[in-house]
mmCIF file with all atom_site columns, C-alpha atoms and ligand atoms in Angstrom:
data_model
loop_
_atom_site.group_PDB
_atom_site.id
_atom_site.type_symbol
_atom_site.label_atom_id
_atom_site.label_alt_id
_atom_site.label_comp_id
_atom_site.label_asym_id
_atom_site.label_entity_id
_atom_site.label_seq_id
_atom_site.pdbx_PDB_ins_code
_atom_site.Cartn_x
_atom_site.Cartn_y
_atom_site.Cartn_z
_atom_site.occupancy
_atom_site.B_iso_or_equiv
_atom_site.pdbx_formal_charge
_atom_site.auth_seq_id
_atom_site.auth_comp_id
_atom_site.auth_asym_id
_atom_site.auth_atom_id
_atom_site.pdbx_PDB_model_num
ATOM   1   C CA  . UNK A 1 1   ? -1.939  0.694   -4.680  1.00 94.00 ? 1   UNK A CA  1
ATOM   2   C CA  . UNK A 1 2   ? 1.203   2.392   -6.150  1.00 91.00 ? 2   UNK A CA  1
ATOM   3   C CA  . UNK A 1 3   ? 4.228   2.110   -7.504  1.00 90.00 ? 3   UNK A CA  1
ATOM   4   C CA  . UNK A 1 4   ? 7.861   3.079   -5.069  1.00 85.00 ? 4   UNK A CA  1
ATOM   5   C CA  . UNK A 1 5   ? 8.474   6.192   -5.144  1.00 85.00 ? 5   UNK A CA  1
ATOM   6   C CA  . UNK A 1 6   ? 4.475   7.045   -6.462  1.00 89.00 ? 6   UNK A CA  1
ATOM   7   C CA  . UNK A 1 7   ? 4.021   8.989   -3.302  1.00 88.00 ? 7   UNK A CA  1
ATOM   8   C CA  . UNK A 1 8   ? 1.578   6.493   -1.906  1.00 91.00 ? 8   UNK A CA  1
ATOM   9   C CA  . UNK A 1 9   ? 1.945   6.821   2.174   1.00 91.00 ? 9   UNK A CA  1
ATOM   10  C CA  . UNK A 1 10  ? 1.345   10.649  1.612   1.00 92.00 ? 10  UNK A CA  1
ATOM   11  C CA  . UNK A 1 11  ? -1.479  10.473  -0.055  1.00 95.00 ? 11  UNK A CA  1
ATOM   12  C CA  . UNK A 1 12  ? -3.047  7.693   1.998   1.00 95.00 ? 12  UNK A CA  1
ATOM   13  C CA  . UNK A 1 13  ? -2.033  9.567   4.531   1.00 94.00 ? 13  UNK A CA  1
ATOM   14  C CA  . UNK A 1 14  ? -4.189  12.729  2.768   1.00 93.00 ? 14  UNK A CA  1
ATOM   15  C CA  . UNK A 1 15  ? -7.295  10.319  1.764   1.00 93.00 ? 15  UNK A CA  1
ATOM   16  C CA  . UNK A 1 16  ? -7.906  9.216   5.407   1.00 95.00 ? 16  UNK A CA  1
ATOM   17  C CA  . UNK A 1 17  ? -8.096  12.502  6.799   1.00 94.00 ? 17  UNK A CA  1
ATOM   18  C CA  . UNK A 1 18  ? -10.183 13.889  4.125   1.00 92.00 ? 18  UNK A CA  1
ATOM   19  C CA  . UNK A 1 19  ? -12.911 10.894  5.119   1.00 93.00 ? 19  UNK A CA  1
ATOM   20  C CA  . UNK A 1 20  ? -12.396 11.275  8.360   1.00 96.00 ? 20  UNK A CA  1
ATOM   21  C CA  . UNK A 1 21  ? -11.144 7.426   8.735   1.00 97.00 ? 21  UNK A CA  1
ATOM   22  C CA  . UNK A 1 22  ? -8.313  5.702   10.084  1.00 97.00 ? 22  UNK A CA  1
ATOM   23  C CA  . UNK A 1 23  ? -5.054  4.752   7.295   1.00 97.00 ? 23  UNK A CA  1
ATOM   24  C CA  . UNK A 1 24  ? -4.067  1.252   7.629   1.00 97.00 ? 24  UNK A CA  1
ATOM   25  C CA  . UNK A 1 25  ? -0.746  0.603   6.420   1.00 95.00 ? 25  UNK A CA  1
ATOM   26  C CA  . UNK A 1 26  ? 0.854   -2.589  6.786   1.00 95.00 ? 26  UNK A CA  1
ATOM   27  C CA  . UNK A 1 27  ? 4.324   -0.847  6.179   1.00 91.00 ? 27  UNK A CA  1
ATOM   28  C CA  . UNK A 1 28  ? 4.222   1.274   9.287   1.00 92.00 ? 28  UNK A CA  1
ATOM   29  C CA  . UNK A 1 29  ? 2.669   -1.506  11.025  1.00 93.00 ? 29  UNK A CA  1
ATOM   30  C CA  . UNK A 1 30  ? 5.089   -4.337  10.630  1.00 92.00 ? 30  UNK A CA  1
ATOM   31  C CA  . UNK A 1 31  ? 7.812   -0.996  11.206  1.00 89.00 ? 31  UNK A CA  1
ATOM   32  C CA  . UNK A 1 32  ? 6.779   -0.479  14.856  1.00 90.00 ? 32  UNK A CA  1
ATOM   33  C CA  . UNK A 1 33  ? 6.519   -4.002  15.310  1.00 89.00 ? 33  UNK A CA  1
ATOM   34  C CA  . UNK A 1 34  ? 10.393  -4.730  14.335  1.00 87.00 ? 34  UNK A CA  1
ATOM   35  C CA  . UNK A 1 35  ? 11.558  -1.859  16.221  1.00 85.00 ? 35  UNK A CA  1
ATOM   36  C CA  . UNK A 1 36  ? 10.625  -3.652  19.474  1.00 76.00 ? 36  UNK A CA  1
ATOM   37  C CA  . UNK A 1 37  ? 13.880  -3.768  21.467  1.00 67.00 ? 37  UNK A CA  1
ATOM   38  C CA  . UNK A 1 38  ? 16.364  -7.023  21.631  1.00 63.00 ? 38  UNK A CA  1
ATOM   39  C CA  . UNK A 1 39  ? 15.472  -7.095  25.483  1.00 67.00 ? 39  UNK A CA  1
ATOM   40  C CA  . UNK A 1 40  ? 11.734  -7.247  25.169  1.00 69.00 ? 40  UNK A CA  1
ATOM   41  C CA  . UNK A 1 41  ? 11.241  -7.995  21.466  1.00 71.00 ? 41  UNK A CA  1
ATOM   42  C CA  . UNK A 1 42  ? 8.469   -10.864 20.820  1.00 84.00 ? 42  UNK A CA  1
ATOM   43  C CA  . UNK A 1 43  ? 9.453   -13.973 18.315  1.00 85.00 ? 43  UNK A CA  1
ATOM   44  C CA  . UNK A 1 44  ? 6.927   -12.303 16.813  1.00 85.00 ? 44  UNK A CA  1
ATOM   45  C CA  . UNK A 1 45  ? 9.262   -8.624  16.279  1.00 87.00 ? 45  UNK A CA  1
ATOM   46  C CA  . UNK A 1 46  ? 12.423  -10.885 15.747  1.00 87.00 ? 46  UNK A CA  1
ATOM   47  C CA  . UNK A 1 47  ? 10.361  -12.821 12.837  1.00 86.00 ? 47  UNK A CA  1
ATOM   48  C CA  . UNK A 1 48  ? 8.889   -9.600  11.334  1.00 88.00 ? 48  UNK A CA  1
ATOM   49  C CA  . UNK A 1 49  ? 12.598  -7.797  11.322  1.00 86.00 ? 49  UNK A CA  1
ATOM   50  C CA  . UNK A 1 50  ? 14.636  -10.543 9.910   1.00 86.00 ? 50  UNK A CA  1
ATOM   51  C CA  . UNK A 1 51  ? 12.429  -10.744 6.792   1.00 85.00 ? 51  UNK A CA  1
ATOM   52  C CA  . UNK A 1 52  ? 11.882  -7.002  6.491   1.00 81.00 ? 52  UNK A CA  1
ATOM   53  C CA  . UNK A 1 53  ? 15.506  -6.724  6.745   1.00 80.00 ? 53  UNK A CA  1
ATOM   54  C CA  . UNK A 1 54  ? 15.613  -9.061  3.819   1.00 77.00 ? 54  UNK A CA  1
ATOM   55  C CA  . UNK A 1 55  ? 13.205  -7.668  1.270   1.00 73.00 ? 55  UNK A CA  1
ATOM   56  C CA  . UNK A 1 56  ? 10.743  -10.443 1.879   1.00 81.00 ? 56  UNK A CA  1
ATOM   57  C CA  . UNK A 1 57  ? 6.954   -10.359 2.263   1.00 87.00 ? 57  UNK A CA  1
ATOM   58  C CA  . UNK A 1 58  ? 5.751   -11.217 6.082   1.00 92.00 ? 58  UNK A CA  1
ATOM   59  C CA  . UNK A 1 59  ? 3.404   -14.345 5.549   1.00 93.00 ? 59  UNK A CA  1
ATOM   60  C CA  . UNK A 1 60  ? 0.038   -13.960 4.133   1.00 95.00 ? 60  UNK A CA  1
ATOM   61  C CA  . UNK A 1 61  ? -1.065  -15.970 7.711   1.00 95.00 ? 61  UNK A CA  1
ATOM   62  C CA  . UNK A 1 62  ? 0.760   -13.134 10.419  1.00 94.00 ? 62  UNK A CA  1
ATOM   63  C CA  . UNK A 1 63  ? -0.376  -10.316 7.789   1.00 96.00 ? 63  UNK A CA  1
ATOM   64  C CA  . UNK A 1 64  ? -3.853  -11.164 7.808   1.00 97.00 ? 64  UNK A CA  1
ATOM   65  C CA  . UNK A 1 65  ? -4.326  -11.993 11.751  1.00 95.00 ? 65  UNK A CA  1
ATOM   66  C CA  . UNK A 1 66  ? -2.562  -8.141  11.937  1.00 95.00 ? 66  UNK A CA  1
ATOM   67  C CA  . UNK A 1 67  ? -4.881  -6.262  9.660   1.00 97.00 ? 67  UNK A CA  1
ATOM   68  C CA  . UNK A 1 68  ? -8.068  -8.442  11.232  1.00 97.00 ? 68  UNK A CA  1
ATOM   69  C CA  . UNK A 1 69  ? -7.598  -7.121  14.996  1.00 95.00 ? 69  UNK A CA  1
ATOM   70  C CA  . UNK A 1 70  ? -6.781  -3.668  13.275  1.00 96.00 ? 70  UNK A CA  1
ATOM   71  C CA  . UNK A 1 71  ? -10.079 -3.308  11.672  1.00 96.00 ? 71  UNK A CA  1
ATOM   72  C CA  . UNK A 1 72  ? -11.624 -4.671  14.201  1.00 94.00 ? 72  UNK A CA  1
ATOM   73  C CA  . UNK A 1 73  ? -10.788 -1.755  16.440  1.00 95.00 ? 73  UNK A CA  1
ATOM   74  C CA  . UNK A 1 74  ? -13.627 0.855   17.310  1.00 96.00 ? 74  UNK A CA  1
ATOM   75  C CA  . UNK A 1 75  ? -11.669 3.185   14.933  1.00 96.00 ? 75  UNK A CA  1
ATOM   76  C CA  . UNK A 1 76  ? -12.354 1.496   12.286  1.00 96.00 ? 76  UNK A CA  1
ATOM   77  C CA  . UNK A 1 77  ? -16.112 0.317   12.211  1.00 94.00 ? 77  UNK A CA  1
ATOM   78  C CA  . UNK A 1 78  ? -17.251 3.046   10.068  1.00 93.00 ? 78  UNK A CA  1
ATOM   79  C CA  . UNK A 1 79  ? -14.225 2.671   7.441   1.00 96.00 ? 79  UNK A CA  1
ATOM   80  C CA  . UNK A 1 80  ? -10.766 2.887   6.691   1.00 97.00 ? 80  UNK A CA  1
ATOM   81  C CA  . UNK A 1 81  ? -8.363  3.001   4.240   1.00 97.00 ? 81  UNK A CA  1
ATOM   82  C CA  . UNK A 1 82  ? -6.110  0.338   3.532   1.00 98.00 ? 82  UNK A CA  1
ATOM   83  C CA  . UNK A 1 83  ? -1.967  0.921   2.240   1.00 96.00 ? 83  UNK A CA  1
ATOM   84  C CA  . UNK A 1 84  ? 0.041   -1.778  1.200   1.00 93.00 ? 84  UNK A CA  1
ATOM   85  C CA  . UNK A 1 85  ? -2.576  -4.188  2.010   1.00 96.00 ? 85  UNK A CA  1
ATOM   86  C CA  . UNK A 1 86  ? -3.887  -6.967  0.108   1.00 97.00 ? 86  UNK A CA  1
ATOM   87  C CA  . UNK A 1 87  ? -0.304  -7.901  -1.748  1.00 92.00 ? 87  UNK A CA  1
ATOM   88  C CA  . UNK A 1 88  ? -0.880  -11.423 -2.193  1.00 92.00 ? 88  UNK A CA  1
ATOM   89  C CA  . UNK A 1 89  ? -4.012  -13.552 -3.636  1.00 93.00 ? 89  UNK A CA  1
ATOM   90  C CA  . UNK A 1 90  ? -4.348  -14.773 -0.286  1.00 95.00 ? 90  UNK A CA  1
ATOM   91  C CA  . UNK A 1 91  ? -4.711  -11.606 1.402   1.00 97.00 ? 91  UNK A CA  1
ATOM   92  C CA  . UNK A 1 92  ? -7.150  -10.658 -1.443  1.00 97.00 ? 92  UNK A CA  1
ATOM   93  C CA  . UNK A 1 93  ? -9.036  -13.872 0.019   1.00 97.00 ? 93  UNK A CA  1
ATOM   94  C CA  . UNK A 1 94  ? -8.706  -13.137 3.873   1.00 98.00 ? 94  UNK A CA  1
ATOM   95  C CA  . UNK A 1 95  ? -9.951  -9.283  3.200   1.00 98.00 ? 95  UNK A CA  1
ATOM   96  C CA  . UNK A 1 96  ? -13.435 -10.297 1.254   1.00 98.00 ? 96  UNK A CA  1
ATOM   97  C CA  . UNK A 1 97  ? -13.640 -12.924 4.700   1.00 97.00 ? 97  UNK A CA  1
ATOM   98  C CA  . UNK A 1 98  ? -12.912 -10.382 6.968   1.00 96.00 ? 98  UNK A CA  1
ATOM   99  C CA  . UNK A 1 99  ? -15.233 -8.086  5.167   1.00 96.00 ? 99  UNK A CA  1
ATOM   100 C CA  . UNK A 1 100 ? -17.933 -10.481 4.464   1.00 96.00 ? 100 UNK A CA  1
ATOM   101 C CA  . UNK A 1 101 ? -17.790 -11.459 8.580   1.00 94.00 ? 101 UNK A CA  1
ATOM   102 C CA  . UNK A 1 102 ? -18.494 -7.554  9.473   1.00 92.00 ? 102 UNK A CA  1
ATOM   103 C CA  . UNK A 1 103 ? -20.856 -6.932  6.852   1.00 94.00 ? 103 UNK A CA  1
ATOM   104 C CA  . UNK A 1 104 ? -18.441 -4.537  5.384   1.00 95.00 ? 104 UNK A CA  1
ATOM   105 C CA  . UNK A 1 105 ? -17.180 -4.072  1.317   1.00 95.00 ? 105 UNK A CA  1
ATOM   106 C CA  . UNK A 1 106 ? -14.398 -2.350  -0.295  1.00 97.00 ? 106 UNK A CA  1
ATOM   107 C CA  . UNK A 1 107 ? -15.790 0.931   -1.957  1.00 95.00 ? 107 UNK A CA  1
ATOM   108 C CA  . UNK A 1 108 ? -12.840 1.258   -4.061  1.00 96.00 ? 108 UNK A CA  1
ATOM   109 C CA  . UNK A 1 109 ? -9.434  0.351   -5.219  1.00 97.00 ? 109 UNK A CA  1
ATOM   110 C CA  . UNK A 1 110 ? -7.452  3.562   -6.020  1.00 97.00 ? 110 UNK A CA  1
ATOM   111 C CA  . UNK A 1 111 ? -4.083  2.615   -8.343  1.00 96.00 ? 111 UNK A CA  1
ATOM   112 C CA  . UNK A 1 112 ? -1.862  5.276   -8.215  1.00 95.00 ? 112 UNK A CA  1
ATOM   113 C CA  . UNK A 1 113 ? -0.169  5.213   -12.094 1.00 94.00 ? 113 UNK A CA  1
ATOM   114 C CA  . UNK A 1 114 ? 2.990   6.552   -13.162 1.00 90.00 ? 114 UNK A CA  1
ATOM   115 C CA  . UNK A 1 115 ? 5.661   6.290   -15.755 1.00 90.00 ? 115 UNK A CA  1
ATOM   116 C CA  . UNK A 1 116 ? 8.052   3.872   -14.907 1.00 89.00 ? 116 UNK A CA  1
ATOM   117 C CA  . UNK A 1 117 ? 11.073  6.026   -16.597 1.00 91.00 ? 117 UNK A CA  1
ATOM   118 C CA  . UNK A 1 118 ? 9.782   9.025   -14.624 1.00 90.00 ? 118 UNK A CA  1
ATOM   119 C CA  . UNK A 1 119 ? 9.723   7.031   -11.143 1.00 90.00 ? 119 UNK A CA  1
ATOM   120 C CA  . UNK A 1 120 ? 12.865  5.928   -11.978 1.00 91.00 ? 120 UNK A CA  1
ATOM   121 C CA  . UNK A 1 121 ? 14.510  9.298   -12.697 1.00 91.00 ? 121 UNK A CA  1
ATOM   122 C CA  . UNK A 1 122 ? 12.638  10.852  -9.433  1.00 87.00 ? 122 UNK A CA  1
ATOM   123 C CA  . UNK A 1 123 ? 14.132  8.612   -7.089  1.00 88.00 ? 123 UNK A CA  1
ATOM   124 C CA  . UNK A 1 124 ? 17.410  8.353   -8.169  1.00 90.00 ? 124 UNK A CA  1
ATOM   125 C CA  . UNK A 1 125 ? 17.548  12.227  -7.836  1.00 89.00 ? 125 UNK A CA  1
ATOM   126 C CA  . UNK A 1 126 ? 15.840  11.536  -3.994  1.00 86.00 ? 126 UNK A CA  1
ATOM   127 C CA  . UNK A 1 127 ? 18.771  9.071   -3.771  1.00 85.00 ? 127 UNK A CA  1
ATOM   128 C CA  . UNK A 1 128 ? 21.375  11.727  -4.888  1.00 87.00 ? 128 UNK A CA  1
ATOM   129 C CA  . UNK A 1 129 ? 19.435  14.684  -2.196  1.00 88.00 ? 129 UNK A CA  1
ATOM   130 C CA  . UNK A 1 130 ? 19.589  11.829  0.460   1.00 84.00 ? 130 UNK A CA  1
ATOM   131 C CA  . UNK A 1 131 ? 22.887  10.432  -0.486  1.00 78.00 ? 131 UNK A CA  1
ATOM   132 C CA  . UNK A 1 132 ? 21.678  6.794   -0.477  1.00 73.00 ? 132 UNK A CA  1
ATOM   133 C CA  . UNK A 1 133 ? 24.219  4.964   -2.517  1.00 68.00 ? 133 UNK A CA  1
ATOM   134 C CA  . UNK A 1 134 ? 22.290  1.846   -2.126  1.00 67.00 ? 134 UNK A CA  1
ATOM   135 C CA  . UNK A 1 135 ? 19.513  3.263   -4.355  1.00 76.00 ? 135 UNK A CA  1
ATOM   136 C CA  . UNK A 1 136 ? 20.929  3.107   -7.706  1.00 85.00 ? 136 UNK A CA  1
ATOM   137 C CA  . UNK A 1 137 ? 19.123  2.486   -10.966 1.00 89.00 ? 137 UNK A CA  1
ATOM   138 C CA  . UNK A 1 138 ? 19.277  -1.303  -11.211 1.00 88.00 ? 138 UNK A CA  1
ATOM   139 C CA  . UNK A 1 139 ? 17.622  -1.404  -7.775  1.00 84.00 ? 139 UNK A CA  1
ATOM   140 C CA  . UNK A 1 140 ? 15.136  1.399   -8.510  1.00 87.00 ? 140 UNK A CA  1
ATOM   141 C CA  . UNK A 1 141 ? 14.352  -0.573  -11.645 1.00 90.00 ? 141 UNK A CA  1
ATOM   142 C CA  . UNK A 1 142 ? 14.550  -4.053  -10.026 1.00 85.00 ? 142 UNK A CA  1
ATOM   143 C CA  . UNK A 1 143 ? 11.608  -2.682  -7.260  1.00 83.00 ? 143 UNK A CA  1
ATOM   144 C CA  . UNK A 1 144 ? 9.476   -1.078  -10.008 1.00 88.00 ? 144 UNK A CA  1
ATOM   145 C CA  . UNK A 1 145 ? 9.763   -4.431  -11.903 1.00 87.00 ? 145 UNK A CA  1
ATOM   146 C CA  . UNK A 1 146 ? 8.930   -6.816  -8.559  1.00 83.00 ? 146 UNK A CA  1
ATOM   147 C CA  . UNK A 1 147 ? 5.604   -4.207  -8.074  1.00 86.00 ? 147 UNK A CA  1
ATOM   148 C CA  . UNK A 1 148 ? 4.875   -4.453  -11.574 1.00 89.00 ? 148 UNK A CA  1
ATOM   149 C CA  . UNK A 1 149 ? 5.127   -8.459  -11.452 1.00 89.00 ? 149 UNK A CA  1
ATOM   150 C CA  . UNK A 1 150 ? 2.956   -8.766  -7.760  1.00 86.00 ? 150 UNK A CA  1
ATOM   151 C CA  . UNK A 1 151 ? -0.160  -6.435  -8.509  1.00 91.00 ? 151 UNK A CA  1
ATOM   152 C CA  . UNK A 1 152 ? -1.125  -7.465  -11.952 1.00 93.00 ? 152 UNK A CA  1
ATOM   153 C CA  . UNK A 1 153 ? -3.334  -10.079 -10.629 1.00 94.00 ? 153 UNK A CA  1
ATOM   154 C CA  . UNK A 1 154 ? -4.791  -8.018  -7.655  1.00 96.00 ? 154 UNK A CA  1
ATOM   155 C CA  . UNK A 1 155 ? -5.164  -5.024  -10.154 1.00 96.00 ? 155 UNK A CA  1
ATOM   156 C CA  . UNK A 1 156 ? -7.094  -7.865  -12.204 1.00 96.00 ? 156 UNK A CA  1
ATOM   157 C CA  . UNK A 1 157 ? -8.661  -8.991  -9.912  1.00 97.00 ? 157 UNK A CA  1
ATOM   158 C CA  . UNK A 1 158 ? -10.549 -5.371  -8.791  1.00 97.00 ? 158 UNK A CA  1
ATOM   159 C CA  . UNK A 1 159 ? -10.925 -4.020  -11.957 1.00 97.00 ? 159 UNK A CA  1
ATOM   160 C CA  . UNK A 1 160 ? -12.908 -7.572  -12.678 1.00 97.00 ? 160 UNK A CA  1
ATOM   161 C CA  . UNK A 1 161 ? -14.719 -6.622  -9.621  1.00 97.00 ? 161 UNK A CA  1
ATOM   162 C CA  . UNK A 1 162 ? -15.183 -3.143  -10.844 1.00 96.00 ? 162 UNK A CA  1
ATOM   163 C CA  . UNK A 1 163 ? -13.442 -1.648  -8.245  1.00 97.00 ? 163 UNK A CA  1
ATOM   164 C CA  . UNK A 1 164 ? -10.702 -0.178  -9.678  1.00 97.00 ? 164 UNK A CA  1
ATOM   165 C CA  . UNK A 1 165 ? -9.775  3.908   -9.978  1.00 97.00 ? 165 UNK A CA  1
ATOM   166 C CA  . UNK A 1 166 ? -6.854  4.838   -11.855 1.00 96.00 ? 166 UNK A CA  1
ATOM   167 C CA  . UNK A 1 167 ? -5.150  7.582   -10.815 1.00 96.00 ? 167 UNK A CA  1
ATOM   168 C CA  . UNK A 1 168 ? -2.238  9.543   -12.772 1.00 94.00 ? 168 UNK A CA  1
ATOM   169 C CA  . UNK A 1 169 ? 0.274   9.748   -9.927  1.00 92.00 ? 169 UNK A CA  1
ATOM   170 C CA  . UNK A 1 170 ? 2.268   12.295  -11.155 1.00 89.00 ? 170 UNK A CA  1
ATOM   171 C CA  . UNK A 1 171 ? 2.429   16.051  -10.395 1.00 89.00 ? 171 UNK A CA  1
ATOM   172 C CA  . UNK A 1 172 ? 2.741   17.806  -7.223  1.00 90.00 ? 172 UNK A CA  1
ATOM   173 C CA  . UNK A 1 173 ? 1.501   16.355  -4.223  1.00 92.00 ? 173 UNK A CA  1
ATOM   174 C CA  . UNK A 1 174 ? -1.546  18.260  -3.670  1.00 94.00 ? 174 UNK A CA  1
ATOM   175 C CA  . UNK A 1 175 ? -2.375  17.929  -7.558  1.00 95.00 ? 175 UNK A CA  1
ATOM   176 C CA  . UNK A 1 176 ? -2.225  14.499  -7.554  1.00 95.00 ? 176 UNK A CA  1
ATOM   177 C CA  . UNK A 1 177 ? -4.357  14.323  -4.285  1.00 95.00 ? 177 UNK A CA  1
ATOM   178 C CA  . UNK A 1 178 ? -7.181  16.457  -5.896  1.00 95.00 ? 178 UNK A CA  1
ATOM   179 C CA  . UNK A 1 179 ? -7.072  14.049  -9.007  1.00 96.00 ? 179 UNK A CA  1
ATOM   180 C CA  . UNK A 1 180 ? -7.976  11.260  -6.108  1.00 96.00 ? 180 UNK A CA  1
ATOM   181 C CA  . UNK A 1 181 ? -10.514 12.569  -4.203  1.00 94.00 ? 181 UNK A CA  1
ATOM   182 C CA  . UNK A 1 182 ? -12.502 13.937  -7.685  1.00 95.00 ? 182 UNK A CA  1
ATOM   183 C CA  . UNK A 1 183 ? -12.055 10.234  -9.398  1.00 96.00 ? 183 UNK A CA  1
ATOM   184 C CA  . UNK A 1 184 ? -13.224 8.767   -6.026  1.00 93.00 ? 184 UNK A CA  1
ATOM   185 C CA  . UNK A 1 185 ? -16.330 10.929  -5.459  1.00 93.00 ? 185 UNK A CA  1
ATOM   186 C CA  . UNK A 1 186 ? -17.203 10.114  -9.053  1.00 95.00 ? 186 UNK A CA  1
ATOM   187 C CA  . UNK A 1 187 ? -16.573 6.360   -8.602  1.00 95.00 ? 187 UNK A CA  1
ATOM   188 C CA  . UNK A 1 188 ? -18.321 6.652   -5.211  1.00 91.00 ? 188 UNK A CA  1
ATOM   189 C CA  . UNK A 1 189 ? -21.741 8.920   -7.034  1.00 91.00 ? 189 UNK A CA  1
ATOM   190 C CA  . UNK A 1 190 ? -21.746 5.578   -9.736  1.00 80.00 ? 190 UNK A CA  1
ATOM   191 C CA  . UNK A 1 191 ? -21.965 3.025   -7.120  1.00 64.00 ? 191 UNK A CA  1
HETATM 192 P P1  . AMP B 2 .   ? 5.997   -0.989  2.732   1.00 92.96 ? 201 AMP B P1  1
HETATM 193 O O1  . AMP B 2 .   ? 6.356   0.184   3.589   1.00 92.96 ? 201 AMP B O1  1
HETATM 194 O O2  . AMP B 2 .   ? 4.537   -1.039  2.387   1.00 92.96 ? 201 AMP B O2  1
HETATM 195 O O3  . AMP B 2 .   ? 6.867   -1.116  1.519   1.00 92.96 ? 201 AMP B O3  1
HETATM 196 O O4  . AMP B 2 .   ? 6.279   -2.297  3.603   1.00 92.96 ? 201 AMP B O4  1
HETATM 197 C C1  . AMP B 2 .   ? 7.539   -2.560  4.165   1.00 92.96 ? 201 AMP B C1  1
HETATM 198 C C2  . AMP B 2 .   ? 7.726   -4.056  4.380   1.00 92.96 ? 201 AMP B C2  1
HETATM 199 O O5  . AMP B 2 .   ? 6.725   -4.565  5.261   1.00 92.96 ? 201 AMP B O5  1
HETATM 200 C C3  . AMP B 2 .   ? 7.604   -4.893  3.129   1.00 92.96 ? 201 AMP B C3  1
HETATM 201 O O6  . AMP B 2 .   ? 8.793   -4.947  2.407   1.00 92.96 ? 201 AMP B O6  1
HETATM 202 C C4  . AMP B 2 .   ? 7.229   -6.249  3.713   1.00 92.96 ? 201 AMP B C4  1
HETATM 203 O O7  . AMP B 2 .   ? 8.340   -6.910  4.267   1.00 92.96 ? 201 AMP B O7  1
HETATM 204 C C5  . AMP B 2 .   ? 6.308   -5.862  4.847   1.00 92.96 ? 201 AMP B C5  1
HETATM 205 N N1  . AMP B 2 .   ? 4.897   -5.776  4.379   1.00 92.96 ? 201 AMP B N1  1
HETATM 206 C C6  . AMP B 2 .   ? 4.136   -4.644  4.304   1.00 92.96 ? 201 AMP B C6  1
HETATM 207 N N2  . AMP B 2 .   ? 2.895   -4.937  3.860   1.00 92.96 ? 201 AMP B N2  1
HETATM 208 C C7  . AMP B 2 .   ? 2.875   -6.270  3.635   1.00 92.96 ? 201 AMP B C7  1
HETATM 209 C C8  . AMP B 2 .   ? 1.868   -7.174  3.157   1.00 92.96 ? 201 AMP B C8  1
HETATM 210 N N3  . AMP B 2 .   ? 0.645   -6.757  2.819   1.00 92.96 ? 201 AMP B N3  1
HETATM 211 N N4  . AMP B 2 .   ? 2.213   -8.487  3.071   1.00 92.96 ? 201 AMP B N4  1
HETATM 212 C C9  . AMP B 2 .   ? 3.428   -8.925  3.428   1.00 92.96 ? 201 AMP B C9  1
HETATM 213 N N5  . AMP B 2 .   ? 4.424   -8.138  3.858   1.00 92.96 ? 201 AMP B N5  1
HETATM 214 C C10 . AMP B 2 .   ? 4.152   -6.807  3.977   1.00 92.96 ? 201 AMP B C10 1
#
């Protein structure tokens, strides 16, 4: 779990091929998905697109059939890592079914931490680079604040569980990647 603009595809991205397992993300899922075209696109794609378009979450009840016949793919039987995935309560509820019903757990929830005023001033100098007028800083704020607002419980929720690594997410990419794969192995070596 991160913040926008915490550099959190890369480094899932990074994590799965240093384990040698398969990065789920929801994100690039439900992306391919909506980019079926008009002519052959499912009500499924058209669903999916209209409320990514929107901002809006996909329901908990398409998002957890989607990740369920992912994991179940051979791929996946020895592990995986999961990005964007569980955003809701309900997902948090599906996973620990879907888990429980392939006698798999979670080995750990990695949070990705970073200032918020730092975020803020990195991507509005990525929306500058990129000329994306759309990104300006009530938006950038308005995201950090709607992130902020949906993982407090789940962040709860696994630290409760005892689950949780913290990460700082700041720094260059393969700084911040070491900093994960050290805090892992030593949550991992405490298990
Ligand atoms: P992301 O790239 O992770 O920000 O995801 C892009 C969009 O896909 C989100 O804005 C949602 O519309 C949808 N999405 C991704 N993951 C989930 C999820 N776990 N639950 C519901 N919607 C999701």
């Amino acid at each position: 779990m991160g913040p926008p603009g915490a550099g959190k595809g890369t480094q899932a991205k990074g994590i799965a091929e240093a384990y040698q397992i398969p990065a789920v993300s929801t994100g690039d899922i439900f992306r391919a998905i909506s980019k079926a075209d008009a002519a052959t696109a499912s009500e499924l794609a058209l669903q999916v697109k209209e409320i990514m378009t929107s901002g809006g979450y996909v329901s908990d009840e398409i998002t957890n059939q989607i990740v369920a016949e992912r994991l179940g793919q051979a791929d996946a039987a020895e592990g995986f890592l999961l990005d964007g995935y569980p955003r809701t309560a309900g997902q948090v509820e599906a996973l620990d079914a879907m888990l429980a019903a392939n006698g798999q757990r979670l080995d750990g929830v990695i949070s990705l931490e970073a200032d918020q005023d730092e975020l803020v001033a990195r991507l509005l100098k990525r929306a500058e680079v990129e000329g994306r007028a759309d990104d300006n800083e009530e938006t950038i704020r308005k995201r950090q604040q709607v992130y902020a607002e949906q993982t407090a419980d789940l962040l709860r929720i696994y630290s409760d569980r005892g689950l949780l690594v913290a990460v700082d997410g700041l720094g260059e990419i393969d700084e911040v990647s070491d900093r994960i794969t050290d805090a892992l192995d030593t949550h991992l070596n405490r298990e």
